[in-house]
Amino acid sequence: MLIDGELVMAPDGAVLPSESPATEEIIGELPDATAEDVDRAVRATRRASMEWSATAWSKRGAVSYAADLRRSAARRRAEIVGSLLSART
């Protein structure tokens, strides 16, 4: 779980199986969040939302632009890797 910018496990270490919807095969495990985990996540979200809304529009625009650039670069890398993999078959 990503709570307040940190990856955390359930406090008791409990996990739930993650199933592929296509094959119903178990493909991993996910932390089994408690009500306290949900409350922490909601508080962190509210705090981040207040901080973001208080951020100058110019900085929010710059952050959004940088995120768009990273997303585009990741998409291009995925296309290149896909082309290389398909060329091998």
Backbone as a chain_set.jsonl record, in Angstrom:
{"seq": "MLIDGELVMAPDGAVLPSESPATEEIIGELPDATAEDVDRAVRATRRASMEWSATAWSKRGAVSYAADLRRSAARRRAEIVGSLLSART", "coords": {"N": [[0.853, -1.166, 0.0], [0.495, 2.235, -0.715], [0.921, 4.748, 1.34], [0.802, 7.971, 2.395], [3.062, 8.59, 0.904], [4.745, 6.445, 1.371], [5.639, 3.039, 0.922], [3.904, 0.529, 2.435], [3.265, -2.36, 4.452], [0.544, -4.416, 5.634], [-0.138, -3.97, 9.106], [-0.122, -6.369, 10.604], [1.008, -8.055, 8.833], [-0.675, -9.434, 7.158], [-1.93, -10.754, 4.088], [-3.586, -10.674, 0.878], [-4.598, -12.783, -1.812], [-3.766, -12.005, -5.214], [-5.485, -12.13, -8.134], [-5.416, -13.106, -11.55], [-7.629, -11.673, -13.792], [-8.112, -12.734, -16.253], [-7.233, -15.394, -16.314], [-7.73, -16.438, -13.852], [-5.647, -17.239, -12.32], [-3.454, -17.182, -9.514], [-1.473, -14.434, -9.129], [0.031, -12.925, -7.467], [0.475, -11.242, -4.283], [-1.279, -9.049, -2.096], [-1.196, -6.422, 0.354], [-3.341, -6.794, 3.157], [-5.405, -4.499, 4.002], [-6.208, -2.733, 7.001], [-8.878, -1.173, 8.899], [-7.689, 0.949, 10.189], [-5.494, 1.425, 8.508], [-6.826, 2.379, 6.243], [-7.959, 4.72, 7.315], [-5.579, 6.166, 7.881], [-4.646, 6.498, 5.258], [-6.694, 8.059, 4.145], [-6.494, 10.382, 5.715], [-3.909, 11.22, 4.956], [-4.348, 11.697, 2.251], [-6.173, 13.812, 2.342], [-4.58, 15.772, 3.562], [-2.546, 16.057, 1.622], [-4.08, 16.979, -0.496], [-4.907, 19.489, 0.43], [-2.406, 20.751, 0.586], [-1.642, 20.678, -2.117], [-3.648, 22.229, -3.31], [-2.978, 24.674, -2.272], [-0.692, 25.263, -3.574], [1.083, 27.248, -5.909], [-0.309, 28.066, -9.106], [1.473, 28.06, -11.251], [3.552, 26.371, -10.452], [2.12, 23.996, -10.123], [1.397, 23.554, -12.759], [3.933, 23.142, -13.9], [4.701, 20.781, -12.601], [2.73, 19.03, -13.546], [3.313, 19.106, -16.279], [5.896, 17.973, -16.292], [5.24, 15.409, -15.409], [3.721, 14.541, -17.578], [5.736, 14.441, -19.539], [7.373, 12.377, -18.498], [5.55, 10.256, -18.619], [5.139, 10.071, -21.394], [7.735, 9.382, -22.222], [8.016, 6.895, -20.981], [6.044, 5.485, -22.326], [7.108, 5.497, -24.925], [9.453, 3.982, -24.49], [8.274, 1.524, -23.824], [7.068, 0.889, -26.254], [9.338, 0.548, -27.847], [10.599, -1.621, -26.576], [8.577, -3.503, -26.941], [8.615, -3.712, -29.745], [11.203, -4.751, -30.121], [10.96, -7.209, -28.8], [8.939, -8.45, -30.29], [10.229, -8.69, -32.713], [11.998, -10.683, -32.242], [10.565, -13.003, -32.364]], "CA": [[0.0, 0.0, 0.0], [1.203, 3.505, -0.714], [0.238, 5.644, 2.271], [1.596, 9.151, 2.745], [4.32, 8.546, 0.183], [5.552, 5.297, 1.769], [5.097, 1.706, 0.682], [3.756, -0.136, 3.73], [2.531, -3.618, 4.512], [-0.444, -4.437, 6.703], [0.591, -4.06, 10.378], [0.026, -7.762, 11.05], [1.611, -8.821, 7.751], [-1.695, -10.178, 6.418], [-1.982, -10.5, 2.647], [-4.668, -11.255, 0.094], [-4.116, -13.202, -3.13], [-4.146, -11.205, -6.369], [-5.846, -13.09, -9.17], [-5.548, -12.615, -12.916], [-9.025, -11.776, -14.225], [-8.183, -13.494, -17.502], [-6.992, -16.83, -16.128], [-8.034, -16.753, -12.456], [-4.418, -17.715, -11.696], [-2.902, -16.293, -8.502], [-0.274, -13.826, -9.703], [0.761, -12.179, -6.454], [-0.202, -10.977, -3.021], [-1.454, -7.642, -1.756], [-1.443, -6.232, 1.777], [-4.74, -6.796, 3.596], [-5.523, -3.254, 4.762], [-7.127, -2.65, 8.127], [-9.612, 0.096, 8.957], [-6.705, 1.969, 10.57], [-4.739, 1.746, 7.289], [-7.702, 3.208, 5.409], [-8.025, 6.032, 7.957], [-4.298, 6.844, 7.635], [-4.599, 6.869, 3.838], [-7.635, 9.171, 3.929], [-5.891, 11.589, 6.317], [-2.788, 11.634, 4.108], [-4.918, 12.245, 1.018], [-6.742, 15.143, 2.648], [-3.45, 16.685, 3.793], [-1.904, 16.316, 0.326], [-5.002, 17.786, -1.299], [-4.831, 20.875, 0.919], [-1.107, 21.288, 0.178], [-1.661, 20.857, -3.571], [-4.516, 23.362, -3.656], [-2.297, 25.9, -1.85], [0.482, 25.431, -4.433], [0.875, 28.21, -7.003], [-0.724, 27.411, -10.354], [2.631, 27.885, -12.128], [4.268, 25.177, -10.015], [1.27, 22.836, -10.446], [1.536, 23.343, -14.2], [5.256, 22.571, -14.159], [4.671, 19.392, -12.135], [1.894, 18.279, -14.485], [4.062, 19.003, -17.534], [6.965, 16.986, -16.079], [4.604, 14.088, -15.358], [3.376, 14.198, -18.963], [6.98, 14.063, -20.218], [7.762, 11.05, -18.018], [4.583, 9.288, -19.158], [5.442, 9.915, -22.822], [8.995, 8.651, -22.34], [7.738, 5.502, -20.605], [5.273, 4.889, -23.433], [8.054, 5.265, -26.027], [10.299, 2.837, -24.119], [7.453, 0.314, -23.923], [6.911, 0.594, -27.685], [10.628, 0.042, -28.335], [10.766, -2.973, -26.029], [7.616, -4.353, -27.648], [9.135, -3.953, -31.108], [12.347, -5.654, -30.03], [10.494, -8.546, -28.431], [8.19, -9.055, -31.395], [11.181, -8.989, -33.768], [12.693, -11.92, -31.876], [9.713, -14.189, -32.556]], "C": [[0.9, 1.229, 0.0], [0.404, 4.466, 0.15], [1.195, 6.749, 2.661], [2.998, 9.079, 2.146], [5.224, 7.376, 0.543], [4.847, 4.008, 1.396], [5.076, 0.976, 2.02], [2.98, -1.435, 3.57], [1.452, -3.475, 5.589], [0.307, -4.619, 8.028], [0.823, -5.496, 10.854], [0.63, -8.658, 9.968], [0.624, -9.614, 6.911], [-1.705, -9.768, 4.947], [-3.216, -11.171, 2.049], [-4.103, -11.693, -1.244], [-4.613, -12.243, -4.211], [-4.31, -12.159, -7.545], [-5.92, -12.429, -10.538], [-7.006, -12.749, -13.338], [-9.176, -12.617, -15.494], [-8.1, -14.997, -17.265], [-7.396, -17.341, -14.756], [-6.844, -17.366, -11.726], [-3.98, -16.703, -10.641], [-1.567, -15.766, -9.033], [0.531, -13.019, -8.688], [-0.049, -12.055, -5.188], [-0.237, -9.48, -2.77], [-1.657, -7.521, -0.255], [-2.942, -6.189, 2.068], [-4.931, -5.611, 4.538], [-6.542, -3.379, 5.89], [-7.892, -1.325, 8.045], [-8.666, 1.232, 9.332], [-5.863, 2.383, 9.36], [-5.551, 2.679, 6.395], [-7.8, 4.616, 5.995], [-6.742, 6.825, 7.739], [-4.21, 7.334, 6.198], [-5.513, 8.06, 3.553], [-7.067, 10.458, 4.509], [-4.753, 12.119, 5.455], [-3.291, 12.272, 2.82], [-5.476, 13.639, 1.244], [-5.629, 16.17, 2.842], [-2.772, 17.052, 2.466], [-2.781, 17.195, -0.551], [-4.954, 19.251, -0.866], [-3.513, 21.522, 0.49], [-1.083, 21.588, -1.317], [-2.498, 22.069, -3.949], [-3.89, 24.692, -3.241], [-1.053, 26.183, -2.697], [0.145, 26.374, -5.589], [0.566, 27.473, -8.303], [0.461, 27.161, -11.269], [3.413, 26.629, -11.748], [3.438, 23.921, -10.326], [1.365, 22.524, -11.934], [2.855, 22.692, -14.55], [5.303, 21.105, -13.744], [3.863, 18.529, -13.102], [2.615, 18.073, -15.816], [5.166, 17.949, -17.415], [6.394, 15.573, -16.038], [4.217, 13.631, -16.762], [4.612, 13.753, -19.743], [7.435, 12.668, -19.807], [6.847, 9.974, -18.582], [4.86, 9.03, -20.637], [6.719, 9.116, -23.03], [8.791, 7.178, -22.003], [6.983, 4.789, -21.717], [6.194, 4.576, -24.608], [8.964, 4.073, -25.733], [9.523, 1.535, -24.248], [7.266, -0.081, -25.384], [8.201, 0.005, -28.262], [10.847, -1.391, -27.848], [9.804, -3.934, -26.725], [8.074, -4.692, -29.045], [10.297, -4.931, -31.087], [11.918, -7.077, -29.704], [9.757, -9.217, -29.572], [9.114, -9.403, -32.564], [11.92, -10.299, -33.502], [11.868, -13.16, -32.173], [9.448, -14.454, -34.012]], "O": [[1.946, 1.244, 0.649], [-0.657, 4.942, -0.253], [2.274, 6.49, 3.195], [3.984, 9.451, 2.783], [6.359, 7.313, 0.071], [3.629, 3.885, 1.528], [6.114, 0.823, 2.664], [2.152, -1.581, 2.671], [1.46, -2.516, 6.36], [1.295, -5.353, 8.07], [1.862, -5.793, 11.443], [0.751, -9.869, 10.155], [1.032, -10.385, 6.043], [-1.515, -8.6, 4.608], [-3.798, -12.09, 2.624], [-3.206, -11.035, -1.77], [-5.731, -11.733, -4.138], [-3.391, -12.897, -7.9], [-6.431, -11.316, -10.667], [-7.567, -13.841, -13.25], [-10.253, -13.148, -15.768], [-8.794, -15.78, -17.914], [-7.403, -18.549, -14.522], [-6.999, -17.942, -10.65], [-4.118, -15.497, -10.847], [-0.658, -16.534, -9.345], [1.592, -12.489, -9.014], [-1.106, -12.668, -5.032], [0.66, -8.744, -3.179], [-2.232, -8.419, 0.36], [-3.712, -5.609, 1.303], [-4.651, -5.711, 5.733], [-7.579, -4.029, 5.757], [-7.581, -0.468, 7.217], [-8.821, 2.353, 8.849], [-5.552, 3.563, 9.201], [-5.022, 3.651, 5.856], [-7.732, 5.599, 5.258], [-6.795, 8.019, 7.447], [-3.755, 8.449, 5.943], [-5.143, 8.964, 2.804], [-7.144, 11.511, 3.876], [-4.64, 13.327, 5.246], [-2.734, 13.265, 2.351], [-5.272, 14.538, 0.428], [-5.718, 17.295, 2.35], [-2.464, 18.218, 2.222], [-2.279, 18.059, -1.27], [-4.959, 20.149, -1.708], [-3.487, 22.683, 0.082], [-0.569, 22.624, -1.74], [-2.103, 22.852, -4.813], [-4.234, 25.733, -3.8], [-0.431, 27.235, -2.548], [-0.938, 26.303, -6.168], [1.106, 26.399, -8.568], [0.478, 26.166, -11.995], [3.884, 25.904, -12.624], [3.989, 22.902, -10.744], [1.41, 21.357, -12.324], [2.907, 21.796, -15.394], [5.879, 20.277, -14.45], [4.275, 17.418, -13.435], [2.538, 16.997, -16.41], [5.352, 17.134, -18.318], [6.998, 14.643, -16.573], [4.372, 12.456, -17.095], [4.548, 12.801, -20.52], [7.835, 11.867, -20.651], [7.31, 8.905, -18.978], [4.819, 7.882, -21.081], [6.782, 8.265, -23.917], [9.342, 6.307, -22.677], [7.254, 3.625, -22.013], [6.08, 3.514, -25.221], [9.221, 3.251, -26.613], [10.063, 0.541, -24.733], [7.302, -1.267, -25.712], [8.159, -0.926, -29.067], [11.236, -2.265, -28.623], [10.182, -5.057, -27.059], [7.939, -5.833, -29.487], [10.378, -5.83, -31.924], [12.448, -8.036, -30.264], [9.924, -10.415, -29.804], [8.814, -10.319, -33.33], [12.407, -10.945, -34.43], [12.414, -14.262, -32.23], [8.751, -15.411, -34.349]]}, "num_chains": 1, "name": "protein.A"}
